[in-house]
Amino acid sequence: MYKIYPKTLFAGQIIKYLPSCQSTNDEASDMIAREDPVEGTIVVTDNQTAGRGQRGNVWLAQAGQNLTFSLILKPVFLSATDQFWLNIAISLAIADTLQPLLGDELRVKWPNDIYVGDQKLGGILIENTLHGYTIAWSVVGMGINVNQIDFSYPTATSLQQQAPLPNGYDLPGLLSSYCEYIEQRYLQLRSGQRDVMKADYLRLLYRFQEAHRFESAGRVFTGIIEGIDPAGRLAIAEGGQIRHFGFKEVAFL
């Protein structure tokens, strides 16, 4: 049972705890379809059996060892073309929560992954409902590897692997801290402080201004990440030209 008392106005003030469910994003979306949930409501589970990741991947996690939750937001101040700014706010909030524990190795891998060095610590899946040209609802799903130490993929890692504690990490405590940071970053976004947020995001961006190999449309190339454009597309310099890639249009190798 998750009982948390974050020092927030709305984020995490209402918690729906499910011992097990297929997907917290699906549960949150069902709440939106059935009712008018309070902004900041969180759906959290100990055991997500069919979690979804980007590119149609499945998010697998050991029951009771990690943070798996979804946050309901109503970012009506954002237009449909500004959806990626919410991604930036969420990524920065996770970094704000975890960087004191992990240090400078923590990175945000565009578009939706949290990395420590070259290993994946967590992922974000944001699903928006539009009303005309604005975002009516956002379901922000997050999976963060916390106390799990055995993974089927060598590229996965956890807080306990990177910064071990004798008795592991307190999951409700981490969730409470995250709620406080997400509210701060969300209110920062709502107040229009985009330049500050973008600068913070670029400082955390995985492989920023480094030569790296990518694949796009079956072609492998070496490029340098120069940043992101207003639509959230990744800007990669190659051969003296900068190309912009949307979600699913380029992959890191």
mmCIF file of C-alpha atoms in Angstrom:
data_model
loop_
_atom_site.group_PDB
_atom_site.id
_atom_site.type_symbol
_atom_site.label_atom_id
_atom_site.label_comp_id
_atom_site.label_asym_id
_atom_site.label_seq_id
_atom_site.Cartn_x
_atom_site.Cartn_y
_atom_site.Cartn_z
ATOM 1 C CA MET A 1 0.000 0.000 0.000
ATOM 2 C CA TYR A 2 1.344 3.414 -0.994
ATOM 3 C CA LYS A 3 0.710 6.091 1.605
ATOM 4 C CA ILE A 4 2.678 9.193 0.749
ATOM 5 C CA TYR A 5 2.465 12.775 1.959
ATOM 6 C CA PRO A 6 4.264 14.907 -0.634
ATOM 7 C CA LYS A 7 4.655 18.612 -0.022
ATOM 8 C CA THR A 8 2.656 19.508 -3.119
ATOM 9 C CA LEU A 9 -0.483 21.349 -4.159
ATOM 10 C CA PHE A 10 -1.805 18.570 -6.379
ATOM 11 C CA ALA A 11 0.804 16.056 -7.579
ATOM 12 C CA GLY A 12 0.337 12.803 -5.687
ATOM 13 C CA GLN A 13 -2.335 14.108 -3.349
ATOM 14 C CA ILE A 14 -4.624 11.346 -4.626
ATOM 15 C CA ILE A 15 -3.164 7.859 -5.013
ATOM 16 C CA LYS A 16 -4.883 4.863 -6.568
ATOM 17 C CA TYR A 17 -2.909 1.796 -5.535
ATOM 18 C CA LEU A 18 -3.311 -1.494 -7.361
ATOM 19 C CA PRO A 19 -1.402 -4.550 -6.128
ATOM 20 C CA SER A 20 -1.314 -5.770 -9.729
ATOM 21 C CA CYS A 21 -2.529 -4.505 -13.099
ATOM 22 C CA GLN A 22 -1.755 -4.831 -16.785
ATOM 23 C CA SER A 23 -0.806 -1.188 -17.316
ATOM 24 C CA THR A 24 -1.025 1.865 -15.073
ATOM 25 C CA ASN A 25 -1.386 4.012 -18.203
ATOM 26 C CA ASP A 26 -4.436 1.990 -19.230
ATOM 27 C CA GLU A 27 -5.911 2.300 -15.741
ATOM 28 C CA ALA A 28 -5.361 6.073 -15.754
ATOM 29 C CA SER A 29 -6.883 6.383 -19.226
ATOM 30 C CA ASP A 30 -9.928 4.422 -18.059
ATOM 31 C CA MET A 31 -10.320 6.848 -15.140
ATOM 32 C CA ILE A 32 -10.342 9.767 -17.584
ATOM 33 C CA ALA A 33 -12.948 8.026 -19.737
ATOM 34 C CA ARG A 34 -15.209 7.254 -16.762
ATOM 35 C CA GLU A 35 -14.914 10.418 -14.706
ATOM 36 C CA ASP A 36 -13.206 13.780 -14.324
ATOM 37 C CA PRO A 37 -10.175 12.838 -12.200
ATOM 38 C CA VAL A 38 -8.345 15.415 -10.135
ATOM 39 C CA GLU A 39 -5.164 16.657 -11.772
ATOM 40 C CA GLY A 40 -2.155 15.106 -10.113
ATOM 41 C CA THR A 41 -3.850 11.769 -9.416
ATOM 42 C CA ILE A 42 -1.379 8.872 -9.506
ATOM 43 C CA VAL A 43 -2.033 5.239 -10.348
ATOM 44 C CA VAL A 44 0.706 3.019 -8.912
ATOM 45 C CA THR A 45 1.200 -0.741 -8.836
ATOM 46 C CA ASP A 46 3.619 -3.261 -7.407
ATOM 47 C CA ASN A 47 3.218 -5.567 -10.374
ATOM 48 C CA GLN A 48 2.609 -4.316 -13.913
ATOM 49 C CA THR A 49 2.014 -7.336 -16.123
ATOM 50 C CA ALA A 50 1.751 -5.700 -19.541
ATOM 51 C CA GLY A 51 3.555 -2.371 -19.327
ATOM 52 C CA ARG A 52 4.247 -0.585 -22.582
ATOM 53 C CA GLY A 53 7.358 1.245 -23.707
ATOM 54 C CA GLN A 54 8.279 3.282 -26.741
ATOM 55 C CA ARG A 55 8.400 1.685 -30.224
ATOM 56 C CA GLY A 56 5.931 -0.961 -29.076
ATOM 57 C CA ASN A 57 8.369 -2.458 -26.578
ATOM 58 C CA VAL A 58 7.253 -4.179 -23.388
ATOM 59 C CA TRP A 59 8.391 -2.776 -20.045
ATOM 60 C CA LEU A 60 9.299 -5.697 -17.764
ATOM 61 C CA ALA A 61 9.972 -5.309 -14.044
ATOM 62 C CA GLN A 62 10.108 -7.623 -11.047
ATOM 63 C CA ALA A 63 7.072 -7.302 -8.804
ATOM 64 C CA GLY A 64 7.540 -5.096 -5.763
ATOM 65 C CA GLN A 65 11.070 -4.026 -6.663
ATOM 66 C CA ASN A 66 10.596 -0.929 -8.805
ATOM 67 C CA LEU A 67 8.506 2.192 -9.269
ATOM 68 C CA THR A 68 5.769 1.749 -11.861
ATOM 69 C CA PHE A 69 3.150 4.474 -11.950
ATOM 70 C CA SER A 70 1.153 6.908 -14.071
ATOM 71 C CA LEU A 71 0.368 10.547 -13.366
ATOM 72 C CA ILE A 72 -2.739 12.302 -14.671
ATOM 73 C CA LEU A 73 -2.260 15.903 -15.801
ATOM 74 C CA LYS A 74 -4.431 18.510 -17.519
ATOM 75 C CA PRO A 75 -1.911 20.659 -19.437
ATOM 76 C CA VAL A 76 -4.530 22.716 -21.271
ATOM 77 C CA PHE A 77 -1.973 25.533 -21.549
ATOM 78 C CA LEU A 78 0.005 23.430 -24.055
ATOM 79 C CA SER A 79 -0.844 23.254 -27.744
ATOM 80 C CA ALA A 80 -0.683 19.953 -29.607
ATOM 81 C CA THR A 81 2.524 21.092 -31.302
ATOM 82 C CA ASP A 82 4.148 21.706 -27.902
ATOM 83 C CA GLN A 83 3.685 18.170 -26.564
ATOM 84 C CA PHE A 84 7.413 17.568 -26.177
ATOM 85 C CA TRP A 85 7.697 20.289 -23.550
ATOM 86 C CA LEU A 86 5.797 18.053 -21.170
ATOM 87 C CA ASN A 87 8.331 15.318 -21.921
ATOM 88 C CA ILE A 88 11.092 17.755 -20.993
ATOM 89 C CA ALA A 89 9.394 18.650 -17.698
ATOM 90 C CA ILE A 90 8.922 14.994 -16.764
ATOM 91 C CA SER A 91 12.504 14.065 -17.694
ATOM 92 C CA LEU A 92 13.904 16.942 -15.658
ATOM 93 C CA ALA A 93 11.786 15.999 -12.648
ATOM 94 C CA ILE A 94 13.146 12.445 -12.711
ATOM 95 C CA ALA A 95 16.671 13.840 -12.973
ATOM 96 C CA ASP A 96 16.006 16.245 -10.089
ATOM 97 C CA THR A 97 14.914 13.275 -7.977
ATOM 98 C CA LEU A 98 17.701 10.869 -8.876
ATOM 99 C CA GLN A 99 20.753 13.014 -9.569
ATOM 100 C CA PRO A 100 21.548 13.522 -5.858
ATOM 101 C CA LEU A 101 21.784 9.718 -5.637
ATOM 102 C CA LEU A 102 23.538 9.009 -8.929
ATOM 103 C CA GLY A 103 25.621 12.085 -9.696
ATOM 104 C CA ASP A 104 26.712 13.298 -13.109
ATOM 105 C CA GLU A 105 26.382 9.916 -14.823
ATOM 106 C CA LEU A 106 22.611 10.399 -15.011
ATOM 107 C CA ARG A 107 21.413 11.260 -18.511
ATOM 108 C CA VAL A 108 18.206 11.699 -20.491
ATOM 109 C CA LYS A 109 18.304 9.692 -23.696
ATOM 110 C CA TRP A 110 16.056 11.244 -26.325
ATOM 111 C CA PRO A 111 13.168 10.871 -26.488
ATOM 112 C CA ASN A 112 12.000 8.999 -23.394
ATOM 113 C CA ASP A 113 14.680 7.050 -21.542
ATOM 114 C CA ILE A 114 16.653 7.679 -18.357
ATOM 115 C CA TYR A 115 20.237 6.424 -18.467
ATOM 116 C CA VAL A 116 23.159 6.011 -16.110
ATOM 117 C CA GLY A 117 26.240 5.930 -18.282
ATOM 118 C CA ASP A 118 25.242 3.616 -21.133
ATOM 119 C CA GLN A 119 22.657 1.628 -19.180
ATOM 120 C CA LYS A 120 18.914 2.178 -18.988
ATOM 121 C CA LEU A 121 17.482 3.044 -15.578
ATOM 122 C CA GLY A 122 13.950 3.973 -16.564
ATOM 123 C CA GLY A 123 11.524 5.044 -19.229
ATOM 124 C CA ILE A 124 8.664 7.457 -19.835
ATOM 125 C CA LEU A 125 5.511 6.942 -21.880
ATOM 126 C CA ILE A 126 3.263 9.998 -22.277
ATOM 127 C CA GLU A 127 -0.134 9.556 -23.916
ATOM 128 C CA ASN A 128 -2.102 12.717 -24.680
ATOM 129 C CA THR A 129 -5.742 13.357 -25.410
ATOM 130 C CA LEU A 130 -6.284 16.403 -27.602
ATOM 131 C CA HIS A 131 -9.197 18.818 -27.613
ATOM 132 C CA GLY A 132 -8.914 20.814 -30.797
ATOM 133 C CA TYR A 133 -5.419 22.290 -30.867
ATOM 134 C CA THR A 134 -4.707 21.893 -27.151
ATOM 135 C CA ILE A 135 -3.935 18.996 -24.822
ATOM 136 C CA ALA A 136 -6.944 18.122 -22.696
ATOM 137 C CA TRP A 137 -5.403 15.252 -20.713
ATOM 138 C CA SER A 138 -1.996 13.663 -20.344
ATOM 139 C CA VAL A 139 -1.269 10.270 -18.873
ATOM 140 C CA VAL A 140 2.396 10.231 -17.886
ATOM 141 C CA GLY A 141 3.608 6.686 -17.375
ATOM 142 C CA MET A 142 6.961 6.029 -15.718
ATOM 143 C CA GLY A 143 8.966 2.951 -14.913
ATOM 144 C CA ILE A 144 12.124 3.347 -12.815
ATOM 145 C CA ASN A 145 14.330 0.416 -11.833
ATOM 146 C CA VAL A 146 14.963 0.788 -8.119
ATOM 147 C CA ASN A 147 15.728 -2.336 -6.071
ATOM 148 C CA GLN A 148 15.866 -4.967 -8.814
ATOM 149 C CA ILE A 149 19.390 -6.314 -9.308
ATOM 150 C CA ASP A 150 18.890 -9.119 -11.867
ATOM 151 C CA PHE A 151 18.010 -8.206 -15.443
ATOM 152 C CA SER A 152 17.672 -10.225 -18.620
ATOM 153 C CA TYR A 153 19.304 -7.377 -20.564
ATOM 154 C CA PRO A 154 22.899 -6.283 -19.835
ATOM 155 C CA THR A 155 22.011 -2.707 -20.813
ATOM 156 C CA ALA A 156 19.543 -2.378 -17.889
ATOM 157 C CA THR A 157 20.473 -1.086 -14.458
ATOM 158 C CA SER A 158 18.859 0.117 -11.236
ATOM 159 C CA LEU A 159 19.388 2.483 -8.340
ATOM 160 C CA GLN A 160 20.414 -0.423 -6.131
ATOM 161 C CA GLN A 161 23.042 -1.530 -8.640
ATOM 162 C CA GLN A 162 24.437 1.956 -9.113
ATOM 163 C CA ALA A 163 24.244 3.273 -5.530
ATOM 164 C CA PRO A 164 23.467 0.322 -3.241
ATOM 165 C CA LEU A 165 21.871 0.708 0.181
ATOM 166 C CA PRO A 166 22.002 -2.081 2.792
ATOM 167 C CA ASN A 167 18.230 -2.475 2.870
ATOM 168 C CA GLY A 168 17.397 -1.090 -0.548
ATOM 169 C CA TYR A 169 15.398 2.035 -1.377
ATOM 170 C CA ASP A 170 12.067 3.116 0.050
ATOM 171 C CA LEU A 171 9.698 3.120 -2.933
ATOM 172 C CA PRO A 172 6.961 5.342 -1.421
ATOM 173 C CA GLY A 173 9.628 7.818 -0.325
ATOM 174 C CA LEU A 174 11.032 8.042 -3.838
ATOM 175 C CA LEU A 175 7.539 8.463 -5.280
ATOM 176 C CA SER A 176 6.831 11.279 -2.828
ATOM 177 C CA SER A 177 10.049 13.075 -3.819
ATOM 178 C CA TYR A 178 9.224 12.673 -7.478
ATOM 179 C CA CYS A 179 5.781 14.208 -6.955
ATOM 180 C CA GLU A 180 7.388 17.284 -5.439
ATOM 181 C CA TYR A 181 9.852 17.699 -8.291
ATOM 182 C CA ILE A 182 7.312 17.067 -11.045
ATOM 183 C CA GLU A 183 5.039 19.729 -9.594
ATOM 184 C CA GLN A 184 7.941 22.188 -9.547
ATOM 185 C CA ARG A 185 8.892 21.469 -13.152
ATOM 186 C CA TYR A 186 5.261 21.414 -14.309
ATOM 187 C CA LEU A 187 4.599 24.815 -12.746
ATOM 188 C CA GLN A 188 7.849 26.080 -14.265
ATOM 189 C CA LEU A 189 6.572 24.984 -17.677
ATOM 190 C CA ARG A 190 3.165 26.541 -17.065
ATOM 191 C CA SER A 191 4.811 29.855 -16.159
ATOM 192 C CA GLY A 192 6.640 29.911 -19.514
ATOM 193 C CA GLN A 193 10.236 29.329 -18.365
ATOM 194 C CA ARG A 194 11.088 27.304 -21.444
ATOM 195 C CA ASP A 195 14.568 28.701 -22.022
ATOM 196 C CA VAL A 196 15.668 27.638 -18.538
ATOM 197 C CA MET A 197 14.140 24.196 -18.975
ATOM 198 C CA LYS A 198 15.699 23.636 -22.381
ATOM 199 C CA ALA A 199 19.144 24.581 -21.064
ATOM 200 C CA ASP A 200 18.719 22.136 -18.175
ATOM 201 C CA TYR A 201 17.559 19.436 -20.589
ATOM 202 C CA LEU A 202 20.507 19.856 -22.949
ATOM 203 C CA ARG A 203 22.945 19.584 -20.037
ATOM 204 C CA LEU A 204 21.452 16.158 -19.326
ATOM 205 C CA LEU A 205 21.025 14.993 -22.927
ATOM 206 C CA TYR A 206 22.688 11.655 -23.658
ATOM 207 C CA ARG A 207 25.490 11.941 -26.245
ATOM 208 C CA PHE A 208 24.928 15.689 -26.629
ATOM 209 C CA GLN A 209 27.600 17.185 -28.911
ATOM 210 C CA GLU A 210 29.353 13.820 -29.181
ATOM 211 C CA ALA A 211 30.005 11.769 -32.314
ATOM 212 C CA HIS A 212 27.793 8.690 -32.307
ATOM 213 C CA ARG A 213 26.456 6.076 -34.716
ATOM 214 C CA PHE A 214 22.789 6.177 -35.675
ATOM 215 C CA GLU A 215 20.447 4.308 -37.980
ATOM 216 C CA SER A 216 17.644 5.894 -39.968
ATOM 217 C CA ALA A 217 15.576 4.298 -42.747
ATOM 218 C CA GLY A 218 18.034 1.440 -42.952
ATOM 219 C CA ARG A 219 21.088 3.678 -43.285
ATOM 220 C CA VAL A 220 23.837 3.757 -40.647
ATOM 221 C CA PHE A 221 25.679 7.030 -40.194
ATOM 222 C CA THR A 222 27.839 8.913 -37.704
ATOM 223 C CA GLY A 223 26.542 12.253 -36.504
ATOM 224 C CA ILE A 224 26.688 14.740 -33.645
ATOM 225 C CA ILE A 225 23.608 15.644 -31.614
ATOM 226 C CA GLU A 226 23.219 19.421 -31.668
ATOM 227 C CA GLY A 227 19.982 19.674 -29.702
ATOM 228 C CA ILE A 228 16.238 19.542 -30.242
ATOM 229 C CA ASP A 229 13.917 21.777 -32.241
ATOM 230 C CA PRO A 230 10.675 23.365 -30.910
ATOM 231 C CA ALA A 231 8.691 20.279 -31.938
ATOM 232 C CA GLY A 232 11.006 18.008 -29.962
ATOM 233 C CA ARG A 233 12.767 16.544 -32.991
ATOM 234 C CA LEU A 234 16.390 15.489 -32.502
ATOM 235 C CA ALA A 235 18.882 17.664 -34.405
ATOM 236 C CA ILE A 236 21.871 15.679 -35.690
ATOM 237 C CA ALA A 237 24.750 17.184 -37.658
ATOM 238 C CA GLU A 238 26.175 15.039 -40.429
ATOM 239 C CA GLY A 239 28.554 16.126 -43.162
ATOM 240 C CA GLY A 240 28.102 19.829 -42.476
ATOM 241 C CA GLN A 241 24.291 19.653 -42.495
ATOM 242 C CA ILE A 242 21.807 19.394 -39.651
ATOM 243 C CA ARG A 243 18.941 16.935 -40.049
ATOM 244 C CA HIS A 244 15.926 16.701 -37.774
ATOM 245 C CA PHE A 245 14.389 13.396 -36.727
ATOM 246 C CA GLY A 246 11.025 12.732 -35.106
ATOM 247 C CA PHE A 247 10.069 9.822 -32.865
ATOM 248 C CA LYS A 248 10.830 6.439 -34.424
ATOM 249 C CA GLU A 249 12.748 8.037 -37.302
ATOM 250 C CA VAL A 250 16.233 7.458 -35.861
ATOM 251 C CA ALA A 251 17.811 4.924 -33.522
ATOM 252 C CA PHE A 252 20.992 5.014 -31.456
ATOM 253 C CA LEU A 253 23.473 2.233 -32.233
#
